Each structure stands twice: as structure tokens, then as C-alpha cells.
Short mmCIF file of C-alpha atoms in Angstrom, two decimals:
data_model
loop_
_atom_site.label_atom_id
_atom_site.label_comp_id
_atom_site.label_asym_id
_atom_site.label_seq_id
_atom_site.Cartn_x
_atom_site.Cartn_y
_atom_site.Cartn_z
CA MET A 28 -8.40 -21.79 -3.10
CA PRO A 29 -5.87 -22.04 -0.25
CA ALA A 30 -7.26 -21.65 3.25
CA VAL A 31 -7.19 -18.18 4.76
CA SER A 32 -4.59 -18.08 7.51
CA PHE A 33 -3.98 -15.61 10.29
CA SER A 34 -2.67 -15.58 13.82
CA PRO A 35 -5.56 -15.35 16.29
CA SER A 36 -4.96 -13.63 19.59
CA SER A 37 -5.34 -15.79 22.66
CA THR A 38 -6.46 -12.74 24.64
CA THR A 39 -9.60 -12.07 22.55
CA ALA A 40 -11.59 -15.24 23.19
CA ASP A 41 -13.98 -13.58 25.65
CA VAL A 42 -14.26 -10.23 23.80
CA ALA A 43 -17.79 -9.44 22.62
CA SER A 44 -18.40 -9.15 18.88
CA GLN A 45 -19.06 -5.75 17.36
CA SER A 46 -21.90 -5.07 14.97
CA PHE A 47 -20.44 -3.84 11.71
CA GLU A 48 -21.11 -4.03 7.98
CA VAL A 49 -18.82 -4.71 5.02
CA ARG A 50 -20.18 -2.67 2.12
CA PRO A 51 -18.52 -3.29 -1.27
CA PHE A 52 -18.04 -0.21 -3.41
CA SER A 53 -19.78 0.00 -6.77
CA ASP A 54 -16.36 -0.35 -8.38
CA ALA A 55 -14.99 -3.88 -8.62
CA VAL A 56 -12.29 -2.93 -6.11
CA GLY A 57 -12.72 -1.95 -2.49
CA ALA A 58 -15.21 -1.98 0.38
CA GLU A 59 -15.93 0.11 3.44
CA ILE A 60 -16.33 -1.29 6.92
CA VAL A 61 -18.89 0.67 8.89
CA GLY A 62 -19.74 0.39 12.57
CA LEU A 63 -16.45 -1.10 13.75
CA ASP A 64 -14.46 0.65 16.48
CA LEU A 65 -10.78 -0.23 16.26
CA SER A 66 -10.13 1.44 19.61
CA ARG A 67 -11.91 -1.54 21.20
CA PRO A 68 -10.58 -5.11 21.33
CA ILE A 69 -11.37 -7.19 18.24
CA ASN A 70 -12.24 -10.84 18.85
CA ASP A 71 -11.11 -13.61 16.53
CA GLN A 72 -14.48 -13.96 14.80
CA ASP A 73 -14.62 -10.27 13.92
CA PHE A 74 -10.98 -10.29 12.91
CA SER A 75 -11.66 -13.20 10.56
CA ARG A 76 -14.44 -11.19 8.86
CA ILE A 77 -12.09 -8.22 8.45
CA HIS A 78 -9.36 -10.43 7.07
CA ARG A 79 -11.75 -12.07 4.62
CA ALA A 80 -12.99 -8.66 3.43
CA HIS A 81 -9.41 -7.53 2.86
CA LEU A 82 -8.69 -10.59 0.71
CA ASP A 83 -11.96 -10.34 -1.22
CA HIS A 84 -11.90 -6.59 -1.91
CA HIS A 85 -8.12 -5.83 -1.75
CA VAL A 86 -8.68 -2.44 -0.11
CA VAL A 87 -10.95 -1.80 2.87
CA VAL A 88 -11.84 1.56 4.40
CA PHE A 89 -12.56 1.74 8.13
CA ARG A 90 -14.61 4.88 8.68
CA ASP A 91 -14.20 7.38 11.54
CA GLN A 92 -11.45 5.65 13.50
CA ARG A 93 -10.43 7.70 16.56
CA ILE A 94 -7.41 5.58 17.42
CA SER A 95 -4.01 6.28 18.96
CA PRO A 96 -0.71 5.33 17.33
CA GLU A 97 -0.46 2.47 19.83
CA GLN A 98 -3.87 1.14 18.75
CA HIS A 99 -2.97 1.58 15.08
CA ILE A 100 0.21 -0.45 15.59
CA ALA A 101 -1.52 -3.14 17.66
CA PHE A 102 -4.21 -3.71 15.03
CA SER A 103 -1.63 -3.82 12.24
CA ARG A 104 0.36 -6.44 14.14
CA ARG A 105 -2.64 -8.78 14.08
CA PHE A 106 -1.77 -9.31 10.40
CA GLY A 107 1.97 -9.86 10.77
CA VAL A 108 5.39 -8.40 11.48
CA LEU A 109 5.68 -4.65 10.86
CA GLN A 110 8.36 -3.21 8.60
CA ILE A 111 10.36 -0.09 9.47
CA HIS A 112 10.77 2.40 6.62
CA VAL A 113 14.26 3.29 5.46
CA LEU A 114 13.60 7.05 5.89
CA LYS A 115 14.02 7.00 9.65
CA GLN A 116 13.87 10.80 9.89
CA PHE A 117 10.15 10.57 9.05
CA LEU A 118 9.20 7.92 11.62
CA LEU A 119 6.88 8.95 14.45
CA VAL A 120 8.88 9.68 17.60
CA GLY A 121 8.48 6.81 20.03
CA HIS A 122 6.69 4.71 17.40
CA PRO A 123 9.14 3.74 14.62
CA GLU A 124 6.53 1.39 13.15
CA ILE A 125 4.68 4.48 11.87
CA LEU A 126 5.86 6.46 8.85
CA ILE A 127 4.57 10.03 8.77
CA VAL A 128 3.24 10.95 5.33
CA SER A 129 2.90 14.72 5.27
CA ASN A 130 3.62 17.91 3.33
CA ILE A 131 3.78 20.02 6.52
CA ILE A 132 6.88 22.08 7.20
CA GLU A 133 7.74 22.99 10.80
CA ASN A 134 10.78 25.04 11.78
CA GLY A 135 12.02 24.80 8.22
CA GLN A 136 11.92 20.98 8.20
CA SER A 137 9.48 18.50 6.67
CA ILE A 138 7.76 16.52 9.42
CA GLY A 139 7.05 13.61 7.07
CA LEU A 140 7.48 12.19 3.60
CA GLY A 141 5.71 14.79 1.49
CA ASP A 142 5.57 13.05 -1.85
CA ALA A 143 4.98 9.43 -0.89
CA GLY A 144 3.34 7.54 -3.73
CA LYS A 145 3.98 10.06 -6.47
CA PHE A 146 4.35 7.20 -8.99
CA TRP A 147 2.26 4.03 -9.19
CA HIS A 148 3.79 1.36 -6.95
CA SER A 149 3.33 -1.54 -4.55
CA ASP A 150 4.83 -0.72 -1.15
CA LEU A 151 8.29 -2.14 -0.53
CA SER A 152 8.35 -4.22 -3.72
CA TYR A 153 12.07 -3.35 -3.66
CA LYS A 154 12.59 -5.64 -0.63
CA GLU A 155 13.24 -9.39 -0.60
CA LEU A 156 10.05 -9.67 1.47
CA PRO A 157 7.71 -7.00 0.07
CA SER A 158 4.76 -5.69 2.00
CA LEU A 159 1.64 -7.77 2.63
CA GLY A 160 -0.35 -4.61 3.15
CA SER A 161 -0.31 -1.04 4.43
CA MET A 162 -2.62 0.85 6.78
CA LEU A 163 -2.87 4.61 6.31
CA HIS A 164 -4.70 6.64 8.96
CA ALA A 165 -5.84 10.21 8.25
CA GLN A 166 -4.67 12.81 10.77
CA GLU A 167 -5.09 16.08 8.83
CA LEU A 168 -6.73 16.33 5.41
CA PRO A 169 -6.60 19.13 2.82
CA SER A 170 -9.79 20.88 1.73
CA GLU A 171 -9.08 19.80 -1.84
CA GLY A 172 -7.03 17.07 -3.48
CA GLY A 173 -5.15 14.37 -1.63
CA ASP A 174 -6.98 11.41 -3.20
CA THR A 175 -5.35 7.97 -3.37
CA LEU A 176 -5.88 5.74 -6.42
CA PHE A 177 -5.70 1.93 -6.34
CA GLY A 178 -5.17 -0.34 -9.35
CA ASP A 179 -6.31 -3.99 -9.33
CA MET A 180 -3.40 -6.07 -10.64
CA HIS A 181 -5.48 -9.27 -10.75
CA LYS A 182 -7.84 -7.60 -13.22
CA ALA A 183 -4.88 -6.13 -15.07
CA LEU A 184 -3.40 -9.59 -15.59
CA ASP A 185 -6.76 -11.14 -16.51
CA GLY A 186 -7.24 -8.53 -19.24
CA LEU A 187 -3.71 -8.68 -20.65
CA PRO A 188 -3.51 -9.06 -24.45
CA ASP A 189 -2.18 -12.45 -25.53
CA ALA A 190 0.98 -11.06 -27.14
CA LEU A 191 1.91 -9.13 -24.00
CA ARG A 192 1.10 -12.12 -21.80
CA LYS A 193 3.41 -14.29 -23.91
CA ALA A 194 6.19 -11.68 -23.77
CA ILE A 195 6.35 -11.82 -19.95
CA GLU A 196 5.67 -15.53 -19.47
CA GLY A 197 8.09 -16.97 -16.91
CA ARG A 198 10.07 -13.74 -16.67
CA SER A 199 11.23 -11.70 -13.70
CA ALA A 200 11.86 -8.00 -13.18
CA ALA A 201 14.22 -5.94 -11.03
CA HIS A 202 12.86 -3.54 -8.40
CA SER A 203 14.73 -0.65 -6.82
CA TYR A 204 13.71 1.98 -4.27
CA THR A 205 15.94 4.51 -6.02
CA ALA A 206 14.45 3.89 -9.48
CA ARG A 207 12.70 7.28 -9.56
CA TYR A 208 13.62 8.51 -6.11
CA SER A 209 14.92 11.94 -7.11
CA GLU A 210 12.33 12.76 -9.76
CA THR A 211 10.03 15.65 -8.85
CA LYS A 212 6.32 15.45 -9.51
CA PHE A 213 4.48 17.58 -6.97
CA GLU A 214 5.52 21.18 -6.45
CA GLY A 215 7.06 21.86 -3.05
CA ASN A 216 7.91 18.26 -2.19
CA TRP A 217 11.38 16.79 -1.95
CA ARG A 218 13.23 13.73 -0.75
CA PRO A 219 16.35 13.66 1.40
CA THR A 220 19.62 12.28 0.09
CA LEU A 221 20.04 8.67 1.17
CA THR A 222 23.04 7.78 3.31
CA PRO A 223 25.29 4.82 2.41
CA GLU A 224 23.61 2.87 5.23
CA GLN A 225 20.16 3.61 3.83
CA LEU A 226 21.24 2.69 0.30
CA ALA A 227 22.52 -0.66 1.59
CA GLN A 228 19.03 -1.39 2.96
CA VAL A 229 17.41 -0.93 -0.45
CA ALA A 230 19.69 -2.86 -2.80
CA GLU A 231 18.04 -4.04 -6.04
CA VAL A 232 15.94 -7.23 -5.87
CA VAL A 233 14.35 -9.46 -8.51
CA HIS A 234 10.77 -10.75 -8.40
CA PRO A 235 8.51 -12.61 -10.86
CA ILE A 236 6.47 -10.34 -13.12
CA VAL A 237 3.40 -12.47 -12.39
CA ARG A 238 3.07 -13.38 -8.73
CA THR A 239 0.72 -15.76 -6.94
CA HIS A 240 -1.18 -14.45 -3.94
CA PRO A 241 -0.06 -16.67 -1.04
CA GLU A 242 -3.48 -16.68 0.65
CA THR A 243 -5.96 -16.82 -2.23
CA GLY A 244 -3.89 -18.42 -4.98
CA ARG A 245 -4.90 -15.70 -7.48
CA LYS A 246 -2.28 -14.44 -9.91
CA ALA A 247 -1.49 -10.76 -10.40
CA LEU A 248 0.93 -8.54 -12.26
CA PHE A 249 3.77 -7.39 -10.01
CA VAL A 250 5.47 -4.46 -11.72
CA SER A 251 5.10 -0.71 -11.26
CA GLU A 252 6.45 2.49 -12.74
CA GLY A 253 7.66 3.56 -9.30
CA PHE A 254 10.04 0.74 -8.47
CA THR A 255 10.46 -1.64 -11.43
CA THR A 256 13.60 -0.90 -13.43
CA ARG A 257 14.01 -3.67 -16.04
CA ILE A 258 12.94 -7.11 -17.19
CA VAL A 259 15.73 -9.55 -16.49
CA GLY A 260 17.32 -11.12 -19.58
CA LEU A 261 15.89 -8.73 -22.18
CA PRO A 262 17.66 -5.95 -24.13
CA GLU A 263 17.10 -2.55 -22.53
CA ASP A 264 14.92 -1.15 -25.31
CA GLU A 265 12.69 -4.23 -25.43
CA SER A 266 12.40 -4.28 -21.64
CA ARG A 267 11.47 -0.61 -21.56
CA ALA A 268 8.81 -1.03 -24.26
CA ILE A 269 7.16 -4.03 -22.59
CA LEU A 270 7.15 -2.37 -19.16
CA ALA A 271 5.57 0.77 -20.64
CA GLU A 272 2.76 -1.36 -22.09
CA LEU A 273 2.25 -3.13 -18.77
CA TYR A 274 2.12 0.16 -16.85
CA ALA A 275 -0.43 1.68 -19.23
CA HIS A 276 -2.59 -1.44 -19.19
CA SER A 277 -2.51 -1.72 -15.38
CA VAL A 278 -4.09 1.67 -14.80
CA ARG A 279 -6.94 1.50 -17.29
CA PRO A 280 -10.05 3.14 -15.74
CA GLU A 281 -11.88 -0.16 -15.25
CA ASN A 282 -9.07 -1.35 -12.94
CA ILE A 283 -9.07 1.72 -10.66
CA TYR A 284 -10.70 2.72 -7.38
CA ARG A 285 -10.23 6.37 -6.38
CA HIS A 286 -10.36 6.96 -2.64
CA GLN A 287 -11.57 10.39 -1.54
CA TRP A 288 -10.52 10.71 2.08
CA GLN A 289 -12.91 11.46 4.91
CA PRO A 290 -11.81 12.55 8.41
CA HIS A 291 -10.31 9.70 10.47
CA ASP A 292 -10.42 7.15 7.65
CA LEU A 293 -8.12 4.17 8.09
CA VAL A 294 -7.40 2.58 4.71
CA PHE A 295 -5.91 -0.92 4.55
CA TRP A 296 -4.78 -2.22 1.15
CA ASP A 297 -3.20 -5.43 -0.11
CA ASN A 298 0.15 -4.76 -1.79
CA ARG A 299 0.10 -8.26 -3.27
CA SER A 300 -3.04 -7.41 -5.27
CA LEU A 301 -2.84 -3.68 -5.92
CA ILE A 302 -0.64 -0.80 -6.94
CA HIS A 303 -1.48 2.71 -5.74
CA LEU A 304 -0.82 6.36 -6.44
CA ALA A 305 -1.08 9.58 -4.45
CA ALA A 306 -2.87 12.13 -6.61
CA GLY A 307 -1.28 15.07 -4.78
CA CYS A 308 -2.74 18.23 -3.29
CA PRO A 309 -1.86 21.94 -3.29
CA SER A 310 1.36 22.38 -1.32
CA HIS A 311 -0.10 25.12 0.91
CA LEU A 312 -2.84 22.80 2.24
CA ARG A 313 -1.83 20.69 5.21
CA ARG A 314 -1.98 16.91 4.86
CA LYS A 315 -0.78 14.37 7.41
CA LEU A 316 -1.35 10.63 7.64
CA TYR A 317 0.23 7.79 9.64
CA ARG A 318 1.26 4.59 7.86
CA THR A 319 2.12 1.13 9.10
CA THR A 320 3.43 -1.53 6.73
CA ILE A 321 3.03 -5.28 7.27
CA GLN A 322 5.70 -7.64 6.01
CA GLY A 323 4.69 -10.23 3.44
CA ASP A 324 6.28 -13.28 1.83
CA ALA A 325 8.81 -13.67 -0.97
CA PRO A 326 6.82 -13.44 -4.24
CA PHE A 327 6.45 -16.64 -6.24
#
């Protein structure tokens, strides 16, 4: 297994360690980190434990985090360069690193992206350098609904039938942000028309269908119903049929962790290992979360 790498902060050498626990969920995916306060400085030893937990469990939940946008951004930057979302109208004022995910309407305008994650996807797979991971921090939660589902794409690949594995061997697929951009799924949510400038930022890219995690060396499927459009080099009908089988296989119940949000949760998932889905909530119930996205490497 390749060595875990991260960029330690030279300013944390004399910061005291915090006492916290990493508690794996009963599902094969995910863990919660309890007792850690992200509003306080994190030394390199503690950061290494957090980083290791993220790689081992693919999604980690930091409970009860009373942090500011500045602290959210600073912690995210410990893992890498932050990516700015193409929908600039939904970025937090003064903090463009944060995308507002919300169904709230104020003065007749949506304050955030109301239907983010309505189809299974890996964040920014439509970019040349897709996301390493995303951190989503709960601001306002509905009294019902609003769950987020995560699918383990390592397990999905490991359990792939031989015929399907052979059909995708060595192949690549195209990804596009606009693949299902205009399709409605949740009542009351909508997406703004993209400008020519925005469209230029999300031109189609091609990535391998099976990618290797750059830090752990594990292989995972890297396709999703949200952004994958076709398998390169195959007739359209064959491509569509194979992708449909891959999508159905990826979200089998044994591959899924369902996150039920608690107040002030900060959820950090690995987009190289997982796909995720927003389950939706009634449109009249307010929901608002802040998301940062960390840039990853070109898939290989």
C-alpha cells in the first residue's frame, strides 16, 4: 500500500493533542469522530489520525461542530487546494470556497443550490482534476428527510460479475456536468441556465471506468448516473446497457451507508472511493448546508 501523504502545518508543532475517538459504523462504510473540536487548532499527530480514518472508512462524520466558515475553509485546506463551484451565484458571500446547498427562498430567489446531489455522483468527476473529497457542514436541518446516501465503489468493483468486469476492462467513460443538469427530481427545486462562460468551465472529460486510489492503491469503479454520459469506443446502445448495469450494481444495499443528519454535523467523504445521493426533503422544510470541495488528482 502506498504511504499516506499529507501536508503538515508548520504552525501546529506545539499544539496540544485533543482526546477523540474514531468509531466505525456497523455498516462497512463510514465512521464518526467524537470528541474533536475543529474550532481549535489541530496538530499534525491528530490530523494524521483524521486523515487515516478518512482513507480507511471513506466517509467520516465530525459531530457537533460549531465552526465558522473561516474555520471550515481552513480545515479543508489542510487536505489540499479548494475548488470553486461553477454556480457562482450560490457561493457564500466573502467566502467563494463555500457552496451553499439549500432549498430556502429569500426575496423570491434561491439562496443556494436546492437540488444538489439529486442523482448518484462523485463530486466534480466532470473536471480534469476531480474532487479528492467534500466537506458538508449542517447549518439548518429539516424535521424530516434530508438524508445523504453514500455508495462504496471499491466494494462495487470487488463484487462485479465477471462478464461485466470483462466488458469494461481497460475502457474509459465520458463525464459531463450537463449530463442530467436540467432534469427535475425534487418538487420545488430548479437549476439556473448556465452562461457560455460557465459551460466552457465544464466541458466534457474522459476518465478510466476503473480508477486507482492515489493514496491507498485500491481500485474502484468511477462512473455515476449523474455525470457519466457514455463509454468511449462502444456503440450507444451497448454503452447505455453496460452503464445501466454498473449503476444498479453500485447502489446495492450492501454497498450503502445512509447518513441521517444531526445538528452541526460536518461530513467529509472521499470522492475517489464513493458516490453519493441526496435523498431530498419536503420543499417547505428549510435545509441549508455549507460545502467545500478539495481538488484531487487526474484519475488513473
